[in-house]
PDB file of C-alpha atoms in Angstrom:
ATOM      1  CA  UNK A   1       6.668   0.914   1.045  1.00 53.00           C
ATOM      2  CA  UNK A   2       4.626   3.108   3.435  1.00 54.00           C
ATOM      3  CA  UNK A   3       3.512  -0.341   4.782  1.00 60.00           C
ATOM      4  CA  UNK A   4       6.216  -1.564   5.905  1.00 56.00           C
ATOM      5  CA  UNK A   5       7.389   1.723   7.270  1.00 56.00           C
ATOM      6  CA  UNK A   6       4.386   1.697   9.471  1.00 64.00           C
ATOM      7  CA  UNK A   7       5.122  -1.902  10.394  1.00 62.00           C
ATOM      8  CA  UNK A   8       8.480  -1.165  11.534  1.00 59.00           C
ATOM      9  CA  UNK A   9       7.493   1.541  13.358  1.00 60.00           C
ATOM     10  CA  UNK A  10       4.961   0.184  15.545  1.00 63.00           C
ATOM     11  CA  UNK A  11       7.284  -3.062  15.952  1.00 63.00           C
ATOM     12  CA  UNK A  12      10.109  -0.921  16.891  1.00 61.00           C
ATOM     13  CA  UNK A  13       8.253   1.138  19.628  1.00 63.00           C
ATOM     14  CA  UNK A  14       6.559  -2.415  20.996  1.00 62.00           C
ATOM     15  CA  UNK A  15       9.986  -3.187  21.473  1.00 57.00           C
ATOM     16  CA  UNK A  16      11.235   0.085  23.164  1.00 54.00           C
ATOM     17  CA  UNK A  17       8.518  -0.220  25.559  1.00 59.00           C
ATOM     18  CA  UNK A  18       9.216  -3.629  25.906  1.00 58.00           C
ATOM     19  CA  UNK A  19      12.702  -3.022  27.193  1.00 50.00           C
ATOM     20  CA  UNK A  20      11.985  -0.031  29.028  1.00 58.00           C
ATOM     21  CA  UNK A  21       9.129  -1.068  30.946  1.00 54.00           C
ATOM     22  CA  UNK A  22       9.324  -5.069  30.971  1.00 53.00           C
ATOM     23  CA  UNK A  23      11.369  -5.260  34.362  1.00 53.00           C
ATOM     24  CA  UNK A  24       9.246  -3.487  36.335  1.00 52.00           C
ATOM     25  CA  UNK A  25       5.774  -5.091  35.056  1.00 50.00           C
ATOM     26  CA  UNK A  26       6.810  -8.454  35.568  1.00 48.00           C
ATOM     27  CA  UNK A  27       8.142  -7.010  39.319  1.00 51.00           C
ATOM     28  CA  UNK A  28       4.857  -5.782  40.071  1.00 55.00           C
ATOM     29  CA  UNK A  29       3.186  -9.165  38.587  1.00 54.00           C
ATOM     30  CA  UNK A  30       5.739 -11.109  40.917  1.00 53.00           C
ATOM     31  CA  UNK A  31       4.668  -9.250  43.646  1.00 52.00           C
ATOM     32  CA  UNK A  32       1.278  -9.698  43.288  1.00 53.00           C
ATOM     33  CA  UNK A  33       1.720 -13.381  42.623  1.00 52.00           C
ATOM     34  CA  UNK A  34       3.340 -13.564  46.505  1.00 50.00           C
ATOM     35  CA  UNK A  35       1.210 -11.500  48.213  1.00 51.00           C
ATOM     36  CA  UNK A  36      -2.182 -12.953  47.204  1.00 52.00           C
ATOM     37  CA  UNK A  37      -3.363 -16.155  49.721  1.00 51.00           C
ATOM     38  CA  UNK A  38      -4.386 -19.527  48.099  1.00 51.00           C
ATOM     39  CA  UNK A  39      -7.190 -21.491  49.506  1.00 47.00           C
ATOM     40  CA  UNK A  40      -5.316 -24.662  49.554  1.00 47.00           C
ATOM     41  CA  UNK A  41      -2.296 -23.850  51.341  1.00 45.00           C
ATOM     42  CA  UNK A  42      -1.674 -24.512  55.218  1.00 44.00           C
ATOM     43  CA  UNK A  43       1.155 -22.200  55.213  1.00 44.00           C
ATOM     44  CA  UNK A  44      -0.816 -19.193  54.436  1.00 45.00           C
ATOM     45  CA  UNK A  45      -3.369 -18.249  56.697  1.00 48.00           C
ATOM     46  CA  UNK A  46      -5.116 -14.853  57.263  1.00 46.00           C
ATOM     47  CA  UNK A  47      -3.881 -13.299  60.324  1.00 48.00           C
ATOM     48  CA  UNK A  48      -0.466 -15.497  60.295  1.00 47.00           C
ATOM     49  CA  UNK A  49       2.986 -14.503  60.524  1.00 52.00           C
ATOM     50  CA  UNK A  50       4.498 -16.001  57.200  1.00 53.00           C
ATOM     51  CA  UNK A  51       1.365 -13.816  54.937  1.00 48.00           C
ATOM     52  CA  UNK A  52       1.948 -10.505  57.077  1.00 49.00           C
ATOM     53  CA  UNK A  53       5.821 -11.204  56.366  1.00 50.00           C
ATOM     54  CA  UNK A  54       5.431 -11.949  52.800  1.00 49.00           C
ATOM     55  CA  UNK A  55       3.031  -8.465  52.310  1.00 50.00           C
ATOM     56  CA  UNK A  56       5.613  -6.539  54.454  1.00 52.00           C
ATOM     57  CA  UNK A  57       8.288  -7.679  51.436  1.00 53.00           C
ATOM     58  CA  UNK A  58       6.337  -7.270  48.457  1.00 52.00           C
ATOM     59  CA  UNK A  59       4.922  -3.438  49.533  1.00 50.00           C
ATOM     60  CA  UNK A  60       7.921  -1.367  48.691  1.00 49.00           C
ATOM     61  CA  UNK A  61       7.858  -3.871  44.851  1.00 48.00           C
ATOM     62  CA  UNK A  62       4.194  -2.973  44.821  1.00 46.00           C
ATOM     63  CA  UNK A  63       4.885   0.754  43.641  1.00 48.00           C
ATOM     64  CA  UNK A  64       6.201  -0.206  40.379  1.00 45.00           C
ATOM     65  CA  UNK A  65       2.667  -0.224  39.038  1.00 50.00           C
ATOM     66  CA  UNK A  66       3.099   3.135  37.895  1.00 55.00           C
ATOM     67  CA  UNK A  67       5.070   1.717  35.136  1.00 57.00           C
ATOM     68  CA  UNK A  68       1.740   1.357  33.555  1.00 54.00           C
ATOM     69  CA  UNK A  69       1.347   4.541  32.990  1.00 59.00           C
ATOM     70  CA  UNK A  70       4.679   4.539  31.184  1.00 64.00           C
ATOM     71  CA  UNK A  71       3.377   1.727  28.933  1.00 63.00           C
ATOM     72  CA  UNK A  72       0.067   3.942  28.551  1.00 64.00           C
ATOM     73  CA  UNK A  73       2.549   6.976  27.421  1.00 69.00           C
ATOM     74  CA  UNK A  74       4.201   4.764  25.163  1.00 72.00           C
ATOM     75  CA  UNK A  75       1.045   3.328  23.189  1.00 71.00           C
ATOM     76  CA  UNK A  76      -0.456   7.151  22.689  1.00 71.00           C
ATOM     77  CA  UNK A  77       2.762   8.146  21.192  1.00 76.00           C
ATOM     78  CA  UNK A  78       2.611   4.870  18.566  1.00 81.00           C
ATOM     79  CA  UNK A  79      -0.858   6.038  18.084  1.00 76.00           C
ATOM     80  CA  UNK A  80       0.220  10.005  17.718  1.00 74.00           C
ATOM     81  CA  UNK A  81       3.178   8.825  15.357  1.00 77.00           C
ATOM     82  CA  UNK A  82       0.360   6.609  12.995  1.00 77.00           C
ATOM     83  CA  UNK A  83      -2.387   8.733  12.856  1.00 72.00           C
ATOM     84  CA  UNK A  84       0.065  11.194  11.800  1.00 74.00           C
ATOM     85  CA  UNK A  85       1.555   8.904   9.075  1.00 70.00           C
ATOM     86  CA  UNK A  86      -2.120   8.045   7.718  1.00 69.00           C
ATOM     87  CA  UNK A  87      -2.803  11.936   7.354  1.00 64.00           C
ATOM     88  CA  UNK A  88       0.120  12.580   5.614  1.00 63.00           C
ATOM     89  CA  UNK A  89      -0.516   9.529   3.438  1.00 61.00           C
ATOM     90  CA  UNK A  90      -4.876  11.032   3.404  1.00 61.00           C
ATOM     91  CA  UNK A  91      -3.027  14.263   2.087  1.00 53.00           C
ATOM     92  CA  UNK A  92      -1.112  13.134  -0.623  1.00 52.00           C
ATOM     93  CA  UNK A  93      -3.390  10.725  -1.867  1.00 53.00           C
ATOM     94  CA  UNK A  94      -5.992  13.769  -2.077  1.00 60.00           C
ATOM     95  CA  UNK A  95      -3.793  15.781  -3.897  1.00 69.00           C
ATOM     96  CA  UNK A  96      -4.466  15.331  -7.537  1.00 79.00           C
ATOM     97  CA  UNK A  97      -1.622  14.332 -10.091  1.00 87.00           C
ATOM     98  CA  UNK A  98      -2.779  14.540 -14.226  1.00 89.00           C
ATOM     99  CA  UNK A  99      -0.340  12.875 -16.960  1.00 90.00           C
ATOM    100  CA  UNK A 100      -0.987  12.770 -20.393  1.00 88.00           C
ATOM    101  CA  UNK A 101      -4.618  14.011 -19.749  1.00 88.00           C
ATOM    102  CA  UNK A 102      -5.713  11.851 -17.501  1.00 90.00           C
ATOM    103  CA  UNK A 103      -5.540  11.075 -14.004  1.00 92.00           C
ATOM    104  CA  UNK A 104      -3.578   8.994 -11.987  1.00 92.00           C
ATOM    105  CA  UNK A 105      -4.863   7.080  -8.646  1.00 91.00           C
ATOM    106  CA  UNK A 106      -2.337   8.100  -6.120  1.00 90.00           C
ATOM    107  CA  UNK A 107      -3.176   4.386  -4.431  1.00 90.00           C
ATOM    108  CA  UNK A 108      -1.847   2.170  -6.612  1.00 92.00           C
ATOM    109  CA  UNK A 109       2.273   1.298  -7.990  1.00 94.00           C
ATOM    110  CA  UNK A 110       3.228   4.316 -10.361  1.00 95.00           C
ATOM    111  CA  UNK A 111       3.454   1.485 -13.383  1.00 95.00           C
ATOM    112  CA  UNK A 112       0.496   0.013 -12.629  1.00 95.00           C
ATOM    113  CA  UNK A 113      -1.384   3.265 -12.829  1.00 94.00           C
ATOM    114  CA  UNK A 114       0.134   4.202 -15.672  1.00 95.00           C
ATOM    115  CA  UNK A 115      -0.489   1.161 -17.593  1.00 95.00           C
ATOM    116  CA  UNK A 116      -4.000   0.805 -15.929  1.00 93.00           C
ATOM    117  CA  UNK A 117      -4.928   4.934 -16.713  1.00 93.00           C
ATOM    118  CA  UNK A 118      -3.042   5.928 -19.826  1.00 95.00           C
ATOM    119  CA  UNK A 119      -4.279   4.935 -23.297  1.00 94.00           C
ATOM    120  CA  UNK A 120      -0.739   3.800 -25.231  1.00 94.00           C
ATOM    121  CA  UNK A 121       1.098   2.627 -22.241  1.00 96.00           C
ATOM    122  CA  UNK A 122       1.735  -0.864 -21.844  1.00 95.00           C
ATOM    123  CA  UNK A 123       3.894  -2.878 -19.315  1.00 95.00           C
ATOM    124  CA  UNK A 124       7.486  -2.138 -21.282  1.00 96.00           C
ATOM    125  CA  UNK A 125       6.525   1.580 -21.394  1.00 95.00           C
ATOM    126  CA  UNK A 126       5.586   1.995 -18.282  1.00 96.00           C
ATOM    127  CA  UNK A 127       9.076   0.235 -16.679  1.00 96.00           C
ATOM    128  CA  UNK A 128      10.856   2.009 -19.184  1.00 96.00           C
ATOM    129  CA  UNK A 129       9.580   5.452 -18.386  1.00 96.00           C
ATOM    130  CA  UNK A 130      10.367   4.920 -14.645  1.00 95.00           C
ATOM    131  CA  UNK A 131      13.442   4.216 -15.137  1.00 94.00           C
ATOM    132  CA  UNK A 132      14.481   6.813 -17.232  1.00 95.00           C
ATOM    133  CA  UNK A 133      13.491   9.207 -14.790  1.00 95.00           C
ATOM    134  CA  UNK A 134      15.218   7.422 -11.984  1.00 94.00           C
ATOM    135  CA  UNK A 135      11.972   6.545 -10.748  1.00 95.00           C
ATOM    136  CA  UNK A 136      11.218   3.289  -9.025  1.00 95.00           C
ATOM    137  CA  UNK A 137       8.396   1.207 -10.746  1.00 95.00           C
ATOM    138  CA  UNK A 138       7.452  -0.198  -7.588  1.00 95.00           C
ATOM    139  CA  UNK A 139       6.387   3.396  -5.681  1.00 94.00           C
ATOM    140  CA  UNK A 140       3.385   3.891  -4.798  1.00 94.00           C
ATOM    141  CA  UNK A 141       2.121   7.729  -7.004  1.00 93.00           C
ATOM    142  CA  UNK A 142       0.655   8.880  -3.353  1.00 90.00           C
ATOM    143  CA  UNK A 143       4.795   9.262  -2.549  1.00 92.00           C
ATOM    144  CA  UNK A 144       6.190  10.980  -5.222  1.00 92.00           C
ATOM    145  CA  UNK A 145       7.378  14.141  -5.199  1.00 92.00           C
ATOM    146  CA  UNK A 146       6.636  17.126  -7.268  1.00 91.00           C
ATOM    147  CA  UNK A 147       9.754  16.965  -8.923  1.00 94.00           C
ATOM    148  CA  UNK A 148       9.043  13.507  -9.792  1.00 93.00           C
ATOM    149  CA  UNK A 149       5.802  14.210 -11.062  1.00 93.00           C
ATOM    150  CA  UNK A 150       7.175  16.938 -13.150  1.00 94.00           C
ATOM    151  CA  UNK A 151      10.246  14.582 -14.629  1.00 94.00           C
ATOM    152  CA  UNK A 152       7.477  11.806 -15.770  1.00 94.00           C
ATOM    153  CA  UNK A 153       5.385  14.362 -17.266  1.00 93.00           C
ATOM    154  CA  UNK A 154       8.227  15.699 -19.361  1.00 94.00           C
ATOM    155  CA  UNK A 155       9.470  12.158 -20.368  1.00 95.00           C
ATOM    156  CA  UNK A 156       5.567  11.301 -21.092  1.00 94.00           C
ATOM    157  CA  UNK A 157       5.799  14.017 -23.351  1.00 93.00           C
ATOM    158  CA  UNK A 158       7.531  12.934 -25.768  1.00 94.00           C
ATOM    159  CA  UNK A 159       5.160   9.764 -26.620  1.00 95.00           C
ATOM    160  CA  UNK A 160       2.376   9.799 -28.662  1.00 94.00           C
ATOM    161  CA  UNK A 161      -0.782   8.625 -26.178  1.00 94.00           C
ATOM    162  CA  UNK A 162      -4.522   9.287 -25.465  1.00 92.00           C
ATOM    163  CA  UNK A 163      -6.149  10.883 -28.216  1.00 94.00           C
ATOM    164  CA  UNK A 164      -3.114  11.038 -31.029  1.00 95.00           C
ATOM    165  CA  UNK A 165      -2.639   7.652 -30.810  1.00 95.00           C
ATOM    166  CA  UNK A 166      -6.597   6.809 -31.226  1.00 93.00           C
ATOM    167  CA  UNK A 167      -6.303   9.565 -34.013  1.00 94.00           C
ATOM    168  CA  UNK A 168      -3.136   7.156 -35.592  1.00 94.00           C
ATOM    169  CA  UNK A 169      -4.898   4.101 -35.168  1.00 91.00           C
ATOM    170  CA  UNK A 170      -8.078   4.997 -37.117  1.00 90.00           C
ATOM    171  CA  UNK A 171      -6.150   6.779 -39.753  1.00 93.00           C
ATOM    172  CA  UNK A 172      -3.887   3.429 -40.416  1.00 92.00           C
ATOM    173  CA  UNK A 173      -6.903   1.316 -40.064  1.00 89.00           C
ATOM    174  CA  UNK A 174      -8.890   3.381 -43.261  1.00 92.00           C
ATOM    175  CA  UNK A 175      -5.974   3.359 -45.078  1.00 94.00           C
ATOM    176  CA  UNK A 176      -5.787  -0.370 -45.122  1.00 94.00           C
ATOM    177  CA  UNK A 177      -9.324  -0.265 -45.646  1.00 92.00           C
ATOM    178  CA  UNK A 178      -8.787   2.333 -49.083  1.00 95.00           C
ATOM    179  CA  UNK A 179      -6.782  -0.274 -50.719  1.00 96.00           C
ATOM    180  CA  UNK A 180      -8.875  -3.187 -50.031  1.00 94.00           C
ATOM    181  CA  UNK A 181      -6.158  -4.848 -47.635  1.00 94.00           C
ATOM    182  CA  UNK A 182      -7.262  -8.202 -45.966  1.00 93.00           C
ATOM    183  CA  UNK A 183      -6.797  -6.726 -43.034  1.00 91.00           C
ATOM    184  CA  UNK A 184      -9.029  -3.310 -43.724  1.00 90.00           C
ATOM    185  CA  UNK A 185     -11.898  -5.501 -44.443  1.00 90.00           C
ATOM    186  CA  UNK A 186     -11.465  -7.614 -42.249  1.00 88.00           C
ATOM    187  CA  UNK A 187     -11.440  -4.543 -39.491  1.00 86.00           C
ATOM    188  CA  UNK A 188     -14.559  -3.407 -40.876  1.00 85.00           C
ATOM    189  CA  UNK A 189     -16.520  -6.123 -40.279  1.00 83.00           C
ATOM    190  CA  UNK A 190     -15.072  -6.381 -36.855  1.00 83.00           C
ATOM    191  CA  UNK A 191     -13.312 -10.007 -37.305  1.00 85.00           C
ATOM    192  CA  UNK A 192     -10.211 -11.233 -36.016  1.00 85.00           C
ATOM    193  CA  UNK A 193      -7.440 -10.001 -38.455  1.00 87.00           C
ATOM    194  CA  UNK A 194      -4.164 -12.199 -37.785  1.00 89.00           C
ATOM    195  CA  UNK A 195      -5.386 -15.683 -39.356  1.00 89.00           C
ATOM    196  CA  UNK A 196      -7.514 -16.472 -36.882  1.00 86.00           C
ATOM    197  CA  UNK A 197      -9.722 -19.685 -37.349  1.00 84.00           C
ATOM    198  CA  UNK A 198     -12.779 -17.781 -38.436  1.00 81.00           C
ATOM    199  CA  UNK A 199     -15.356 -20.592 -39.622  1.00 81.00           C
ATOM    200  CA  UNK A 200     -16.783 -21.564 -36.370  1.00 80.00           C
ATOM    201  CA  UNK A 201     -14.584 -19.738 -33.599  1.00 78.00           C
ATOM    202  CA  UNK A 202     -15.296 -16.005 -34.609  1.00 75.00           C
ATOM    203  CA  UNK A 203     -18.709 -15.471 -32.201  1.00 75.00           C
ATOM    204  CA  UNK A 204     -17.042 -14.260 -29.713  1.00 74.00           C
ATOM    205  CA  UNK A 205     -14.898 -11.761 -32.216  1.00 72.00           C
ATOM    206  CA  UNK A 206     -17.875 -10.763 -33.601  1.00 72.00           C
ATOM    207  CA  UNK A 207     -19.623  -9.965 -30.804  1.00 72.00           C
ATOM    208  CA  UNK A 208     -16.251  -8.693 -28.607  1.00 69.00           C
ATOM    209  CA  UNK A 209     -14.498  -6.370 -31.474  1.00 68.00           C
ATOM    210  CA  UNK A 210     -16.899  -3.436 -32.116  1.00 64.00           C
ATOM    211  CA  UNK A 211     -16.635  -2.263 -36.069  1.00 63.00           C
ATOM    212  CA  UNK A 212     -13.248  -0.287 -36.528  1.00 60.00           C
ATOM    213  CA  UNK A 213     -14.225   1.601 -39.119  1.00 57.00           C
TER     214      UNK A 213
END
């Protein structure tokens, strides 16, 4: 989103300038145009009447070249108004922000970081926990707010993630493996436990899927 704000911003003051200052260039260019001698022309000759008439014309049209310095106003205050956008944006991406233990990059979608930085929180979580705080998916952490960031920490809260999940897993995992379940042994070994073809096509399993247990 910050994107296309600068975008619009620097296509909107192109345009300002544009309309403000786009008479008098092309005046000035005009101007020029008439009042410069060709080499091929027998009309205009140095010293003759029609050139001195035609420079006499175009002097007074000559002083709207001081509209450059209007453009040159113009293009330091786009630059002013983005280099002060890009701090902003430098500051808030420096500021830290820490959810369920861990931290999130401020430079990436808020879903995306969460599903990318939080153990537990997959694609369906991390839309769902948006929205619940009336938070679009789609914005970027670096522009949230720090009432925001304090509405997804309380609604991350109540999950279970990081560590207690981990904790969960493994304690599921060796009970399956206490009562000799298919699946327990097959954990401990490190194979593929949902009927996987395991004659030939478990090397990669084996290798991949470090021993659960």
């Amino acid at each position: 989103m910050a994107r296309f704000l600068d975008l619009a911003l620097l296509l909107g003051s192109v345009a300002v300038t544009m309309v403000t200052f786009g008479p008098a260039f092309v005046a000035s260019s005009s101007a020029r145009a008439l009042a410069t001698p060709r080499l091929g022309s027998t009309t205009l000759r140095l010293g003759s009447q029609p050139v001195a008439a035609l420079a006499a014309a175009s002097a007074p049209t000559m002083k709207a070249s001081p509209s450059f310095a209007g453009v040159g106003a113009a293009a330091l205050l786009i630059g002013v108004a983005l280099a002060r956008r890009r701090s902003e944006r430098t500051l808030s991406t420096q500021r830290r922000l820490r959810l369920a233990g861990k931290e999130i990059p401020r430079n990436k979608e808020i879903a995306w970081a969460l599903m990318c930085s939080v153990f537990g929180i997959g694609k369906t979580t991390a839309f769902t926990v948006t929205q619940a705080v009336g938070i679009d998916p789609h914005t970027r952490t670096g522009d949230l707010s720090e009432e925001e960031e304090l509405r997804l920490a309380e609604e991350l809260g109540r999950y279970t993630l990081e560590n207690p999940l981990r904790r969960m897993y493994k304690a599921n995992c060796s009970q399956l493996l206490e009562i000799k379940h298919r699946r327990g042994i097959r954990m401990q070994k490190g194979l593929p436990v949902r009927f996987q073809r395991s004659k030939t096509n478990n090397r990669n399993a084996r290798k991949l899927n470090p021993y659960r247990l």
